[in-house]
Amino acid sequence: MKSTLSLSTVLFIVVFACVFHSGSSSSISTPKICVIRNCNWNSTTNACARYGRSNLCNRFKNSCTLRYESCVGSSSTTYTAVALSQCSGITVGNRGICGGSSSSSSSSSNITPIIIRRG
């Protein structure tokens, strides 16, 4: 019963803060609550994600840190998970060009040039 009471108290405070905050100045951003479940924060299986629509990728320690950063980041730009091979040459916690130095597009090999002869 005590834990239920404390949980309801915390929820009341959060709701009150959100209601109070919504009436304040618009220059202050709305608080964000991120709930990440079923995550093994101690995992060492790296994850890679593209930053927004750019060609920049970030290598994360694991998928939990990727999900966390994507949640707490700005609402206009988030991370999209991509294959770990896109983060080759990028160390954990750093951002670099997706695909590394050996980047090659498999779709570009299927392009046939069109030759236009004039005259």
PDB file of C-alpha atoms in Angstrom:
ATOM      1  CA  MET A   1       0.000   0.000   0.000  1.00  0.00           C
ATOM      2  CA  LYS A   2       2.858   2.361   0.806  1.00  0.00           C
ATOM      3  CA  SER A   3       4.437   1.926  -2.645  1.00  0.00           C
ATOM      4  CA  THR A   4       1.062   2.573  -4.315  1.00  0.00           C
ATOM      5  CA  LEU A   5       0.654   5.733  -2.295  1.00  0.00           C
ATOM      6  CA  SER A   6       4.098   6.998  -3.214  1.00  0.00           C
ATOM      7  CA  LEU A   7       3.526   6.170  -6.893  1.00  0.00           C
ATOM      8  CA  SER A   8       0.237   8.068  -6.909  1.00  0.00           C
ATOM      9  CA  THR A   9       1.955  10.990  -5.188  1.00  0.00           C
ATOM     10  CA  VAL A  10       4.672  11.054  -7.847  1.00  0.00           C
ATOM     11  CA  LEU A  11       2.073  10.886 -10.638  1.00  0.00           C
ATOM     12  CA  PHE A  12       0.155  13.748  -9.031  1.00  0.00           C
ATOM     13  CA  ILE A  13       3.308  15.863  -8.884  1.00  0.00           C
ATOM     14  CA  VAL A  14       4.151  15.113 -12.532  1.00  0.00           C
ATOM     15  CA  VAL A  15       0.615  15.938 -13.691  1.00  0.00           C
ATOM     16  CA  PHE A  16       0.564  19.091 -11.573  1.00  0.00           C
ATOM     17  CA  ALA A  17       3.930  20.172 -12.971  1.00  0.00           C
ATOM     18  CA  CYS A  18       2.717  19.602 -16.544  1.00  0.00           C
ATOM     19  CA  VAL A  19      -0.505  21.563 -15.943  1.00  0.00           C
ATOM     20  CA  PHE A  20       1.392  24.368 -14.223  1.00  0.00           C
ATOM     21  CA  HIS A  21       4.007  24.363 -16.955  1.00  0.00           C
ATOM     22  CA  SER A  22       1.456  24.520 -19.795  1.00  0.00           C
ATOM     23  CA  GLY A  23       0.205  27.832 -18.454  1.00  0.00           C
ATOM     24  CA  SER A  24       3.696  29.354 -18.297  1.00  0.00           C
ATOM     25  CA  SER A  25       5.771  31.067 -20.961  1.00  0.00           C
ATOM     26  CA  SER A  26       5.950  29.363 -24.356  1.00  0.00           C
ATOM     27  CA  SER A  27       9.739  29.852 -24.500  1.00  0.00           C
ATOM     28  CA  ILE A  28      10.160  26.956 -22.050  1.00  0.00           C
ATOM     29  CA  SER A  29       9.979  23.508 -23.631  1.00  0.00           C
ATOM     30  CA  THR A  30       7.470  20.933 -22.442  1.00  0.00           C
ATOM     31  CA  PRO A  31       8.981  18.229 -20.229  1.00  0.00           C
ATOM     32  CA  LYS A  32       9.393  14.827 -21.849  1.00  0.00           C
ATOM     33  CA  ILE A  33       9.005  11.480 -20.110  1.00  0.00           C
ATOM     34  CA  CYS A  34      10.831   8.551 -21.685  1.00  0.00           C
ATOM     35  CA  VAL A  35       9.861   5.025 -20.683  1.00  0.00           C
ATOM     36  CA  ILE A  36      12.299   2.406 -21.932  1.00  0.00           C
ATOM     37  CA  ARG A  37      11.361  -1.149 -21.027  1.00  0.00           C
ATOM     38  CA  ASN A  38      12.997  -4.535 -21.522  1.00  0.00           C
ATOM     39  CA  CYS A  39      16.481  -3.137 -21.930  1.00  0.00           C
ATOM     40  CA  ASN A  40      19.776  -4.646 -20.896  1.00  0.00           C
ATOM     41  CA  TRP A  41      21.767  -1.500 -20.131  1.00  0.00           C
ATOM     42  CA  ASN A  42      24.891  -3.614 -19.503  1.00  0.00           C
ATOM     43  CA  SER A  43      24.872  -5.113 -23.002  1.00  0.00           C
ATOM     44  CA  THR A  44      28.012  -4.496 -25.038  1.00  0.00           C
ATOM     45  CA  THR A  45      26.411  -5.225 -28.413  1.00  0.00           C
ATOM     46  CA  ASN A  46      26.911  -1.938 -30.255  1.00  0.00           C
ATOM     47  CA  ALA A  47      24.151  -0.245 -32.228  1.00  0.00           C
ATOM     48  CA  CYS A  48      24.347   2.228 -35.086  1.00  0.00           C
ATOM     49  CA  ALA A  49      21.890   4.959 -36.022  1.00  0.00           C
ATOM     50  CA  ARG A  50      21.565   7.685 -38.623  1.00  0.00           C
ATOM     51  CA  TYR A  51      21.098  11.217 -37.284  1.00  0.00           C
ATOM     52  CA  GLY A  52      17.954  12.737 -38.770  1.00  0.00           C
ATOM     53  CA  ARG A  53      18.080  12.810 -42.568  1.00  0.00           C
ATOM     54  CA  SER A  54      21.803  13.469 -42.672  1.00  0.00           C
ATOM     55  CA  ASN A  55      24.600  11.149 -43.725  1.00  0.00           C
ATOM     56  CA  LEU A  56      25.928  11.171 -40.162  1.00  0.00           C
ATOM     57  CA  CYS A  57      25.823   8.029 -38.063  1.00  0.00           C
ATOM     58  CA  ASN A  58      26.444   7.556 -34.358  1.00  0.00           C
ATOM     59  CA  ARG A  59      27.742   4.370 -32.740  1.00  0.00           C
ATOM     60  CA  PHE A  60      26.093   3.516 -29.417  1.00  0.00           C
ATOM     61  CA  LYS A  61      27.203   1.127 -26.676  1.00  0.00           C
ATOM     62  CA  ASN A  62      23.932  -0.801 -27.052  1.00  0.00           C
ATOM     63  CA  SER A  63      20.361  -0.467 -28.299  1.00  0.00           C
ATOM     64  CA  CYS A  64      19.204   0.903 -24.929  1.00  0.00           C
ATOM     65  CA  THR A  65      21.455   3.941 -25.188  1.00  0.00           C
ATOM     66  CA  LEU A  66      20.275   4.421 -28.778  1.00  0.00           C
ATOM     67  CA  ARG A  67      16.632   4.362 -27.697  1.00  0.00           C
ATOM     68  CA  TYR A  68      17.375   6.736 -24.822  1.00  0.00           C
ATOM     69  CA  GLU A  69      19.208   9.278 -26.988  1.00  0.00           C
ATOM     70  CA  SER A  70      16.481   9.111 -29.604  1.00  0.00           C
ATOM     71  CA  CYS A  71      13.879   9.822 -26.924  1.00  0.00           C
ATOM     72  CA  VAL A  72      15.584  12.667 -25.086  1.00  0.00           C
ATOM     73  CA  GLY A  73      16.892  14.326 -28.246  1.00  0.00           C
ATOM     74  CA  SER A  74      15.131  17.206 -29.918  1.00  0.00           C
ATOM     75  CA  SER A  75      11.697  16.365 -31.266  1.00  0.00           C
ATOM     76  CA  SER A  76      12.585  17.612 -34.753  1.00  0.00           C
ATOM     77  CA  THR A  77      15.650  15.377 -35.211  1.00  0.00           C
ATOM     78  CA  THR A  78      15.912  11.819 -33.998  1.00  0.00           C
ATOM     79  CA  TYR A  79      18.013   8.741 -34.606  1.00  0.00           C
ATOM     80  CA  THR A  80      16.979   5.939 -36.953  1.00  0.00           C
ATOM     81  CA  ALA A  81      18.599   2.546 -36.372  1.00  0.00           C
ATOM     82  CA  VAL A  82      20.689   1.271 -39.291  1.00  0.00           C
ATOM     83  CA  ALA A  83      22.986  -1.717 -39.837  1.00  0.00           C
ATOM     84  CA  LEU A  84      26.066  -1.750 -37.603  1.00  0.00           C
ATOM     85  CA  SER A  85      28.214  -1.905 -40.735  1.00  0.00           C
ATOM     86  CA  GLN A  86      27.218   1.723 -41.398  1.00  0.00           C
ATOM     87  CA  CYS A  87      29.251   2.682 -38.319  1.00  0.00           C
ATOM     88  CA  SER A  88      32.486   1.044 -39.449  1.00  0.00           C
ATOM     89  CA  GLY A  89      35.390   3.232 -38.380  1.00  0.00           C
ATOM     90  CA  ILE A  90      33.263   5.130 -35.832  1.00  0.00           C
ATOM     91  CA  THR A  91      34.036   4.567 -32.146  1.00  0.00           C
ATOM     92  CA  VAL A  92      31.342   4.232 -29.473  1.00  0.00           C
ATOM     93  CA  GLY A  93      29.878   7.588 -28.479  1.00  0.00           C
ATOM     94  CA  ASN A  94      31.073   9.368 -31.608  1.00  0.00           C
ATOM     95  CA  ARG A  95      29.471  10.541 -34.813  1.00  0.00           C
ATOM     96  CA  GLY A  96      30.890  10.082 -38.301  1.00  0.00           C
ATOM     97  CA  ILE A  97      30.000   9.602 -41.939  1.00  0.00           C
ATOM     98  CA  CYS A  98      27.677   6.623 -42.429  1.00  0.00           C
ATOM     99  CA  GLY A  99      29.350   3.740 -44.192  1.00  0.00           C
ATOM    100  CA  GLY A 100      32.870   4.855 -43.305  1.00  0.00           C
ATOM    101  CA  SER A 101      35.587   5.246 -45.904  1.00  0.00           C
ATOM    102  CA  SER A 102      34.615   2.072 -47.748  1.00  0.00           C
ATOM    103  CA  SER A 103      31.118   3.325 -48.459  1.00  0.00           C
ATOM    104  CA  SER A 104      29.651   2.177 -51.734  1.00  0.00           C
ATOM    105  CA  SER A 105      26.076   2.069 -52.823  1.00  0.00           C
ATOM    106  CA  SER A 106      24.963  -1.270 -54.209  1.00  0.00           C
ATOM    107  CA  SER A 107      22.136   0.411 -56.105  1.00  0.00           C
ATOM    108  CA  SER A 108      24.564   2.629 -58.056  1.00  0.00           C
ATOM    109  CA  SER A 109      26.138  -0.449 -59.691  1.00  0.00           C
ATOM    110  CA  ASN A 110      22.809  -1.164 -61.410  1.00  0.00           C
ATOM    111  CA  ILE A 111      22.695   2.213 -63.147  1.00  0.00           C
ATOM    112  CA  THR A 112      23.275   2.240 -66.899  1.00  0.00           C
ATOM    113  CA  PRO A 113      24.379   5.578 -68.286  1.00  0.00           C
ATOM    114  CA  ILE A 114      22.413   7.128 -71.127  1.00  0.00           C
ATOM    115  CA  ILE A 115      24.582   8.551 -73.871  1.00  0.00           C
ATOM    116  CA  ILE A 116      23.078  11.380 -75.893  1.00  0.00           C
ATOM    117  CA  ARG A 117      24.792  12.096 -79.195  1.00  0.00           C
ATOM    118  CA  ARG A 118      24.244  15.430 -80.832  1.00  0.00           C
ATOM    119  CA  GLY A 119      24.921  16.366 -84.435  1.00  0.00           C
TER     120      GLY A 119
END
